[in-house]
Amino acid sequence: MIAKSAELFPVKKEGIFLAHCAVSPLPKPAYDAITQVALDQMERGGFGLAAYGHILKDLRKAAAELLSTSPDNMALVKNTSEAMGMIAHGYPFREGDEILSYIHEYPANHYPWRLLEQKGVRLVLLPNRPKALRPTRSLPCGWSMEDVHRLTTPRTRLMAISHVQFTSGYAADLEELGTYCRERGIDLVVDAAQSLGSLVIDPERCHISALGASGWKWLFGPTGTGLFYTSPAFRQKLADVLVGAEAMVQGEDYLNHTWQPHPSARRFEYSTSPTILAAALEASLRFAVLSVGIAKIQQEIFRLQDLLLQGLDARRYTPLVFSAPHRSAILSVLCQRSAEQIMKEAAHRGVFVSARCGYLRLAPHWCTTDEEIDRALAVLNSL
C-alpha cells in the first residue's frame, strides 16, 4: 500500500491537485531542503553553502537511478530549453542536414532547431495525425511512424521529439523509435518534460542520445531546475556552447586556464549551480519518486486514470484514449464547454486541473487518492 499522506504533500489541505503536467506542488522534504539551505546561506554566506558541496553529486546519482544509467551521464540544467539549446548549437550540423520533429512540439523543443535554419539546416515536421481511438476535432494529437519512414532521408541527422505531447498526452514508443533511429545513424533527442517521473524510461535500452526534462512537473521539483541526460558517444559529438569554471576539470583552480572540460555530463553544469534548487530537486527525487519506484508510479497513475475514465460524464467530456504503447500520465479530454472556463470554475471549488490548446488535462500522480478522484469527478461532472 502506498502512503499518500498530507504530511508529505501539504497541497492536499488546499484541494485536489490533478495538474502535475503543469507545475507540481513541492513535497514537504523539498520545502525543508530549500529553507535549510537558505538559512545556512543567510547566516554564513558561502561558508554555509560549503556544507552542501555534495548536493550536485547526490542529485546526479538520484537522477541516474531513475534512468538506470551512470551518474556521469546526468547534469543539472535550468530547464528543457537550456538542454536543447546546448545540443542545437553544439551538434556538428552541416548545411543541408535535416532534423525531424513534430509540427505541434512544445516551444522548448522547437525554437532551438528553428534557429539552425540560419545555418542551412532544414527542420522537417511530422504532420498531425488523429492517433486517439476517438475523434479530436482536428486539435493537436500525435504523429505516425509511417510519416517518420516517409520523411526520413539520407540527410536526417537528428530526431527531436517529445516523449509525451503536452497537449494530447500522446506518448511515443521510444523503444520502437530508438531502434529505428539507431539503424539509420540518426541521433534521437527526447524532450521528457511530460514523462520523467511518471513513465519508465531506459535511455540506453531505447538508444536515446540525449534527453532533457524540467524538474517541476512529474519530478515534484522547484521551477528553474531540469535534468539533462547524454550518452558518452553523443557527448563526444557536441562542441562546447556555454562554458565556465565548473565545466572544467580543474574547478576552483581559477587561474589555471587549461582547456580541459569534464568528459562526463558535468561539462554542461558550466557555471555556478543553484544549490538551493538542486537540494530541493534531489529531495523530491529521493522522497517522492525513488522511494515509491518508477514502475509502481506508472502503474498507479494508470489505475487512477482508469477511475477517471470510468467516472467522467460522457455527456460533458470525451477523453482521448490511446493504445497501450502510446498511453501517458496525461489524460486530455474534450469538453462541451470551454476547457479554460472549466479549469477556473473547478479551481474555485478546490479541484486543480489545467487547460491547453482546447483540451482539459487531468493529471493525477501516485500521491492522489481514490477518494480525491471521486471528489474531483463530483465537481467536474457538476460544472
CSV table of C-alpha atoms in Angstrom, one decimal:
chain,number,residue,atom,x,y,z
A,1,MET,CA,0.0,0.0,0.0
A,2,ILE,CA,1.4,3.4,-1.0
A,3,ALA,CA,1.3,6.0,1.7
A,4,LYS,CA,-0.3,9.2,0.3
A,5,SER,CA,-0.1,11.5,3.3
A,6,ALA,CA,-0.8,15.2,3.6
A,7,GLU,CA,2.4,15.4,5.7
A,8,LEU,CA,4.4,14.6,2.6
A,9,PHE,CA,2.1,16.6,0.3
A,10,PRO,CA,0.6,19.6,2.1
A,11,VAL,CA,-1.2,20.7,-1.0
A,12,LYS,CA,-3.9,18.1,0.0
A,13,LYS,CA,-5.0,20.6,2.7
A,14,GLU,CA,-5.8,23.1,-0.1
A,15,GLY,CA,-7.7,20.9,-2.5
A,16,ILE,CA,-7.3,18.1,-5.1
A,17,PHE,CA,-4.3,18.5,-7.4
A,18,LEU,CA,-4.7,17.0,-10.8
A,19,ALA,CA,-2.3,19.3,-12.7
A,20,HIS,CA,1.0,17.6,-12.4
A,21,CYS,CA,1.6,18.2,-16.1
A,22,ALA,CA,1.8,21.9,-15.3
A,23,VAL,CA,3.7,22.9,-12.1
A,24,SER,CA,3.5,20.3,-9.4
A,25,PRO,CA,3.3,21.2,-5.7
A,26,LEU,CA,6.5,20.8,-3.7
A,27,PRO,CA,6.6,17.8,-1.3
A,28,LYS,CA,7.5,18.7,2.3
A,29,PRO,CA,11.1,17.4,2.1
A,30,ALA,CA,11.8,19.7,-0.9
A,31,TYR,CA,10.5,22.7,1.1
A,32,ASP,CA,12.6,21.7,4.1
A,33,ALA,CA,15.7,21.4,1.9
A,34,ILE,CA,15.1,24.9,0.5
A,35,THR,CA,14.6,26.5,3.8
A,36,GLN,CA,17.6,24.8,5.4
A,37,VAL,CA,20.0,25.8,2.6
A,38,ALA,CA,18.6,29.3,2.6
A,39,LEU,CA,19.0,29.6,6.3
A,40,ASP,CA,22.6,28.4,6.2
A,41,GLN,CA,23.4,31.0,3.4
A,42,MET,CA,21.6,33.7,5.4
A,43,GLU,CA,23.6,33.0,8.5
A,44,ARG,CA,27.0,32.2,7.0
A,45,GLY,CA,27.1,33.1,3.3
A,46,GLY,CA,29.3,31.0,1.2
A,47,PHE,CA,30.7,29.3,4.3
A,48,GLY,CA,27.2,28.0,5.0
A,49,LEU,CA,26.8,26.7,1.4
A,50,ALA,CA,30.1,24.9,1.6
A,51,ALA,CA,28.4,22.2,3.6
A,52,TYR,CA,26.4,21.3,0.5
A,53,GLY,CA,29.2,20.6,-1.8
A,54,HIS,CA,27.9,17.1,-2.2
A,55,ILE,CA,24.4,18.1,-3.4
A,56,LEU,CA,25.1,18.1,-7.2
A,57,LYS,CA,26.8,14.7,-6.9
A,58,ASP,CA,23.8,13.4,-4.9
A,59,LEU,CA,21.4,14.8,-7.4
A,60,ARG,CA,23.2,13.2,-10.4
A,61,LYS,CA,23.2,9.9,-8.5
A,62,ALA,CA,19.4,10.1,-7.9
A,63,ALA,CA,18.7,11.1,-11.5
A,64,ALA,CA,20.9,8.2,-12.8
A,65,GLU,CA,19.0,5.8,-10.6
A,66,LEU,CA,15.7,7.0,-12.1
A,67,LEU,CA,17.0,6.4,-15.6
A,68,SER,CA,19.0,3.3,-15.0
A,69,THR,CA,22.2,4.9,-16.2
A,70,SER,CA,25.5,6.2,-14.8
A,71,PRO,CA,25.7,9.5,-12.8
A,72,ASP,CA,28.4,10.5,-15.4
A,73,ASN,CA,25.6,10.8,-17.9
A,74,MET,CA,23.5,13.2,-15.9
A,75,ALA,CA,23.6,17.0,-15.4
A,76,LEU,CA,21.5,19.7,-13.7
A,77,VAL,CA,20.1,22.4,-16.1
A,78,LYS,CA,17.6,25.2,-15.6
A,79,ASN,CA,15.0,23.8,-18.0
A,80,THR,CA,14.5,21.8,-21.2
A,81,SER,CA,15.2,24.8,-23.4
A,82,GLU,CA,18.7,25.1,-22.0
A,83,ALA,CA,19.4,21.4,-22.7
A,84,MET,CA,18.0,21.6,-26.2
A,85,GLY,CA,19.9,24.8,-26.9
A,86,MET,CA,23.2,23.3,-25.9
A,87,ILE,CA,22.5,20.4,-28.3
A,88,ALA,CA,21.3,22.5,-31.2
A,89,HIS,CA,24.4,24.7,-31.1
A,90,GLY,CA,26.9,22.1,-30.2
A,91,TYR,CA,26.0,19.4,-32.7
A,92,PRO,CA,28.2,19.1,-35.8
A,93,PHE,CA,25.5,20.0,-38.3
A,94,ARG,CA,26.4,20.8,-41.9
A,95,GLU,CA,24.5,22.9,-44.4
A,96,GLY,CA,21.8,20.7,-45.9
A,97,ASP,CA,21.4,18.5,-42.9
A,98,GLU,CA,17.9,17.7,-41.6
A,99,ILE,CA,16.2,17.5,-38.2
A,100,LEU,CA,13.0,15.5,-37.9
A,101,SER,CA,10.4,16.7,-35.4
A,102,TYR,CA,6.6,17.1,-34.9
A,103,ILE,CA,4.6,20.1,-36.0
A,104,HIS,CA,3.0,20.7,-32.6
A,105,GLU,CA,6.0,20.3,-30.4
A,106,TYR,CA,6.3,22.4,-27.2
A,107,PRO,CA,8.4,25.6,-27.9
A,108,ALA,CA,11.3,24.3,-25.8
A,109,ASN,CA,11.7,21.5,-28.4
A,110,HIS,CA,11.0,23.6,-31.4
A,111,TYR,CA,12.7,27.1,-31.3
A,112,PRO,CA,16.2,25.8,-30.7
A,113,TRP,CA,16.0,23.8,-34.0
A,114,ARG,CA,14.4,26.7,-35.9
A,115,LEU,CA,17.5,28.9,-35.2
A,116,LEU,CA,19.6,26.4,-37.2
A,117,GLU,CA,17.7,27.3,-40.3
A,118,GLN,CA,20.0,30.3,-40.5
A,119,LYS,CA,22.9,27.9,-41.0
A,120,GLY,CA,21.2,26.0,-43.8
A,121,VAL,CA,19.9,23.1,-41.6
A,122,ARG,CA,16.4,22.1,-42.5
A,123,LEU,CA,13.7,21.4,-39.9
A,124,VAL,CA,11.3,18.7,-41.3
A,125,LEU,CA,8.0,18.5,-39.4
A,126,LEU,CA,5.8,15.4,-39.0
A,127,PRO,CA,2.2,16.2,-39.7
A,128,ASN,CA,-0.5,15.9,-37.1
A,129,ARG,CA,-2.4,12.6,-37.1
A,130,PRO,CA,-5.6,11.5,-35.2
A,131,LYS,CA,-3.9,8.8,-33.2
A,132,ALA,CA,-6.5,8.7,-30.4
A,133,LEU,CA,-9.2,6.0,-30.5
A,134,ARG,CA,-11.8,8.7,-30.5
A,135,PRO,CA,-12.0,11.9,-32.7
A,136,THR,CA,-10.1,15.0,-31.6
A,137,ARG,CA,-11.8,17.8,-33.5
A,138,SER,CA,-8.6,18.3,-35.5
A,139,LEU,CA,-6.8,19.5,-32.4
A,140,PRO,CA,-3.1,18.5,-31.9
A,141,CYS,CA,-2.9,14.8,-31.3
A,142,GLY,CA,0.1,12.8,-32.4
A,143,TRP,CA,2.3,11.6,-35.2
A,144,SER,CA,2.8,8.3,-37.0
A,145,MET,CA,5.8,6.1,-37.7
A,146,GLU,CA,4.6,5.9,-41.3
A,147,ASP,CA,5.4,9.6,-41.6
A,148,VAL,CA,8.7,9.1,-39.9
A,149,HIS,CA,9.6,6.5,-42.5
A,150,ARG,CA,8.3,8.7,-45.3
A,151,LEU,CA,10.2,11.9,-44.3
A,152,THR,CA,13.5,10.4,-43.2
A,153,THR,CA,16.2,11.0,-45.8
A,154,PRO,CA,20.0,10.3,-46.0
A,155,ARG,CA,20.4,13.9,-44.7
A,156,THR,CA,18.4,13.3,-41.5
A,157,ARG,CA,20.9,13.6,-38.7
A,158,LEU,CA,18.8,14.1,-35.6
A,159,MET,CA,15.2,13.5,-34.5
A,160,ALA,CA,13.9,15.8,-31.8
A,161,ILE,CA,10.6,14.6,-30.3
A,162,SER,CA,8.7,14.8,-27.0
A,163,HIS,CA,8.2,11.5,-25.3
A,164,VAL,CA,4.7,12.8,-24.4
A,165,GLN,CA,2.9,15.5,-26.2
A,166,PHE,CA,1.9,18.2,-23.8
A,167,THR,CA,-1.5,18.9,-25.5
A,168,SER,CA,-3.0,15.5,-26.1
A,169,GLY,CA,-0.9,13.2,-23.9
A,170,TYR,CA,0.1,11.0,-26.8
A,171,ALA,CA,3.3,9.1,-26.0
A,172,ALA,CA,6.0,8.0,-28.4
A,173,ASP,CA,7.0,4.3,-28.3
A,174,LEU,CA,10.6,5.1,-27.5
A,175,GLU,CA,11.9,1.6,-28.0
A,176,GLU,CA,10.5,1.4,-31.5
A,177,LEU,CA,11.6,4.9,-32.4
A,178,GLY,CA,15.1,4.5,-30.9
A,179,THR,CA,15.7,1.2,-32.8
A,180,TYR,CA,14.6,2.9,-36.0
A,181,CYS,CA,17.0,5.8,-35.4
A,182,ARG,CA,19.9,3.6,-34.4
A,183,GLU,CA,19.6,1.5,-37.5
A,184,ARG,CA,19.9,4.7,-39.7
A,185,GLY,CA,22.6,6.5,-37.7
A,186,ILE,CA,20.1,9.2,-36.5
A,187,ASP,CA,20.6,10.7,-33.0
A,188,LEU,CA,17.3,10.5,-31.0
A,189,VAL,CA,16.9,13.6,-28.8
A,190,VAL,CA,13.9,13.4,-26.4
A,191,ASP,CA,12.0,16.1,-24.5
A,192,ALA,CA,10.9,14.2,-21.4
A,193,ALA,CA,9.3,17.1,-19.6
A,194,GLN,CA,5.9,15.3,-19.6
A,195,SER,CA,7.2,11.8,-18.8
A,196,LEU,CA,10.2,11.8,-16.5
A,197,GLY,CA,8.9,10.9,-13.1
A,198,SER,CA,5.7,9.3,-14.4
A,199,LEU,CA,6.7,6.8,-17.0
A,200,VAL,CA,9.5,4.2,-17.1
A,201,ILE,CA,12.3,5.4,-19.3
A,202,ASP,CA,15.5,3.5,-20.1
A,203,PRO,CA,17.6,5.7,-22.4
A,204,GLU,CA,20.2,3.0,-23.1
A,205,ARG,CA,17.7,0.3,-24.0
A,206,CYS,CA,15.9,2.8,-26.2
A,207,HIS,CA,19.0,4.1,-27.9
A,208,ILE,CA,18.4,7.7,-26.8
A,209,SER,CA,21.3,10.0,-27.5
A,210,ALA,CA,20.1,12.8,-25.2
A,211,LEU,CA,17.1,13.6,-23.0
A,212,GLY,CA,16.1,16.8,-21.3
A,213,ALA,CA,13.3,17.4,-18.8
A,214,SER,CA,12.0,20.1,-16.5
A,215,GLY,CA,12.1,19.3,-12.8
A,216,TRP,CA,8.8,20.9,-11.7
A,217,LYS,CA,6.3,18.6,-13.3
A,218,TRP,CA,6.3,14.9,-12.6
A,219,LEU,CA,9.5,15.1,-10.6
A,220,PHE,CA,7.9,17.4,-7.9
A,221,GLY,CA,10.9,19.8,-8.0
A,222,PRO,CA,11.1,23.6,-8.0
A,223,THR,CA,10.9,25.8,-11.0
A,224,GLY,CA,14.2,26.6,-12.5
A,225,THR,CA,15.5,23.1,-12.4
A,226,GLY,CA,15.9,20.4,-15.1
A,227,LEU,CA,17.7,17.2,-15.8
A,228,PHE,CA,19.9,16.5,-18.9
A,229,TYR,CA,21.0,13.0,-20.0
A,230,THR,CA,23.6,12.4,-22.7
A,231,SER,CA,25.2,9.2,-23.8
A,232,PRO,CA,29.0,9.2,-23.8
A,233,ALA,CA,29.1,8.8,-27.6
A,234,PHE,CA,26.8,11.7,-28.1
A,235,ARG,CA,28.8,14.0,-25.7
A,236,GLN,CA,31.8,13.4,-27.9
A,237,LYS,CA,30.0,14.9,-30.9
A,238,LEU,CA,29.0,18.1,-29.1
A,239,ALA,CA,31.1,21.2,-29.2
A,240,ASP,CA,31.0,23.4,-26.0
A,241,VAL,CA,28.4,26.2,-26.2
A,242,LEU,CA,28.3,27.5,-22.7
A,243,VAL,CA,31.5,27.4,-20.6
A,244,GLY,CA,32.7,28.5,-17.2
A,245,ALA,CA,34.8,27.4,-14.3
A,246,GLU,CA,32.5,24.5,-13.3
A,247,ALA,CA,32.8,23.0,-16.8
A,248,MET,CA,36.5,22.4,-16.3
A,249,VAL,CA,38.3,19.6,-14.6
A,250,GLN,CA,40.5,22.0,-12.6
A,251,GLY,CA,37.4,23.5,-11.0
A,252,GLU,CA,38.3,26.1,-8.3
A,253,ASP,CA,41.9,26.4,-9.6
A,254,TYR,CA,40.6,29.6,-11.3
A,255,LEU,CA,43.9,30.8,-12.8
A,256,ASN,CA,44.6,27.5,-14.4
A,257,HIS,CA,43.1,28.3,-17.8
A,258,THR,CA,43.9,24.9,-19.3
A,259,TRP,CA,41.1,23.8,-21.7
A,260,GLN,CA,40.0,20.5,-20.2
A,261,PRO,CA,36.3,20.2,-19.9
A,262,HIS,CA,34.8,17.3,-17.9
A,263,PRO,CA,34.4,14.2,-20.0
A,264,SER,CA,31.2,13.5,-18.1
A,265,ALA,CA,27.9,15.4,-18.4
A,266,ARG,CA,29.3,17.8,-15.7
A,267,ARG,CA,30.6,19.9,-18.5
A,268,PHE,CA,27.0,21.1,-19.1
A,269,GLU,CA,26.9,22.4,-15.5
A,270,TYR,CA,29.1,25.2,-16.9
A,271,SER,CA,28.8,27.8,-14.1
A,272,THR,CA,27.6,28.3,-10.5
A,273,SER,CA,24.7,26.0,-9.9
A,274,PRO,CA,21.7,26.9,-7.7
A,275,THR,CA,22.5,25.0,-4.6
A,276,ILE,CA,19.1,25.7,-3.0
A,277,LEU,CA,17.2,24.4,-6.1
A,278,ALA,CA,19.5,21.4,-6.5
A,279,ALA,CA,18.9,20.4,-2.9
A,280,ALA,CA,15.1,20.6,-3.4
A,281,LEU,CA,15.1,18.6,-6.6
A,282,GLU,CA,17.3,15.9,-5.0
A,283,ALA,CA,15.0,15.7,-2.0
A,284,SER,CA,11.9,15.4,-4.3
A,285,LEU,CA,13.6,12.6,-6.3
A,286,ARG,CA,14.6,10.7,-3.2
A,287,PHE,CA,11.4,11.1,-1.1
A,288,ALA,CA,8.7,11.4,-3.7
A,289,VAL,CA,9.8,9.4,-6.7
A,290,LEU,CA,12.6,6.9,-6.0
A,291,SER,CA,11.1,5.9,-2.6
A,292,VAL,CA,8.0,4.6,-4.5
A,293,GLY,CA,9.7,3.3,-7.6
A,294,ILE,CA,9.0,4.5,-11.2
A,295,ALA,CA,7.4,1.2,-12.3
A,296,LYS,CA,5.0,1.3,-9.4
A,297,ILE,CA,4.3,5.0,-10.1
A,298,GLN,CA,3.4,4.4,-13.7
A,299,GLN,CA,1.1,1.6,-12.7
A,300,GLU,CA,-0.6,3.7,-10.0
A,301,ILE,CA,-1.1,6.7,-12.3
A,302,PHE,CA,-2.8,4.4,-15.0
A,303,ARG,CA,-5.0,2.9,-12.3
A,304,LEU,CA,-6.1,6.4,-11.2
A,305,GLN,CA,-6.7,7.4,-14.8
A,306,ASP,CA,-9.0,4.4,-15.2
A,307,LEU,CA,-11.1,5.6,-12.3
A,308,LEU,CA,-11.4,9.0,-14.1
A,309,LEU,CA,-12.3,7.3,-17.4
A,310,GLN,CA,-15.0,5.3,-15.6
A,311,GLY,CA,-16.4,8.3,-13.8
A,312,LEU,CA,-16.4,11.2,-16.2
A,313,ASP,CA,-19.8,12.2,-17.5
A,314,ALA,CA,-19.8,11.2,-21.2
A,315,ARG,CA,-22.3,13.9,-22.0
A,316,ARG,CA,-19.9,16.6,-20.9
A,317,TYR,CA,-16.4,15.1,-21.6
A,318,THR,CA,-14.8,13.0,-24.3
A,319,PRO,CA,-11.5,11.6,-23.2
A,320,LEU,CA,-8.6,10.9,-25.6
A,321,VAL,CA,-7.7,7.2,-25.3
A,322,PHE,CA,-4.6,5.8,-26.9
A,323,SER,CA,-3.4,2.3,-27.4
A,324,ALA,CA,-1.1,0.9,-24.6
A,325,PRO,CA,2.3,1.8,-26.2
A,326,HIS,CA,1.1,5.4,-26.5
A,327,ARG,CA,-0.5,6.0,-23.2
A,328,SER,CA,0.9,8.6,-20.8
A,329,ALA,CA,0.2,10.2,-17.5
A,330,ILE,CA,-1.8,13.0,-19.1
A,331,LEU,CA,-5.5,12.3,-19.7
A,332,SER,CA,-6.7,15.0,-22.1
A,333,VAL,CA,-10.4,15.4,-22.6
A,334,LEU,CA,-12.6,17.4,-25.0
A,335,CYS,CA,-15.3,19.4,-23.2
A,336,GLN,CA,-18.7,20.6,-24.2
A,337,ARG,CA,-17.8,24.0,-22.7
A,338,SER,CA,-14.6,26.0,-22.7
A,339,ALA,CA,-11.8,24.0,-21.1
A,340,GLU,CA,-10.2,27.2,-19.7
A,341,GLN,CA,-13.5,28.2,-18.1
A,342,ILE,CA,-13.9,24.7,-16.6
A,343,MET,CA,-10.4,24.9,-15.2
A,344,LYS,CA,-11.2,28.2,-13.5
A,345,GLU,CA,-14.5,27.1,-12.1
A,346,ALA,CA,-13.0,23.8,-10.8
A,347,ALA,CA,-10.2,25.7,-9.1
A,348,HIS,CA,-12.8,27.8,-7.2
A,349,ARG,CA,-14.2,24.5,-5.9
A,350,GLY,CA,-10.8,23.1,-4.9
A,351,VAL,CA,-10.0,20.9,-7.9
A,352,PHE,CA,-6.9,21.9,-9.8
A,353,VAL,CA,-6.7,20.8,-13.4
A,354,SER,CA,-5.1,22.5,-16.4
A,355,ALA,CA,-6.2,23.6,-19.9
A,356,ARG,CA,-4.0,23.6,-23.0
A,357,CYS,CA,-4.9,24.2,-26.7
A,358,GLY,CA,-8.6,23.3,-26.4
A,359,TYR,CA,-8.1,20.3,-24.1
A,360,LEU,CA,-8.8,19.9,-20.4
A,361,ARG,CA,-5.8,17.9,-19.0
A,362,LEU,CA,-6.4,15.6,-16.0
A,363,ALA,CA,-3.0,14.6,-14.5
A,364,PRO,CA,-3.1,12.8,-11.2
A,365,HIS,CA,0.2,11.5,-9.7
A,366,TRP,CA,0.8,8.5,-7.5
A,367,CYS,CA,0.0,10.6,-4.4
A,368,THR,CA,-3.6,11.1,-5.5
A,369,THR,CA,-6.1,9.0,-3.5
A,370,ASP,CA,-9.2,7.2,-4.8
A,371,GLU,CA,-11.3,9.4,-2.5
A,372,GLU,CA,-9.8,12.5,-4.2
A,373,ILE,CA,-10.6,11.2,-7.6
A,374,ASP,CA,-14.2,10.6,-6.5
A,375,ARG,CA,-14.4,14.2,-5.2
A,376,ALA,CA,-12.9,15.6,-8.3
A,377,LEU,CA,-15.3,13.7,-10.5
A,378,ALA,CA,-18.2,15.1,-8.5
A,379,VAL,CA,-17.1,18.6,-9.1
A,380,LEU,CA,-16.2,18.2,-12.8
A,381,ASN,CA,-19.4,16.4,-13.6
A,382,SER,CA,-21.5,19.1,-12.0
A,383,LEU,CA,-19.9,22.0,-13.9
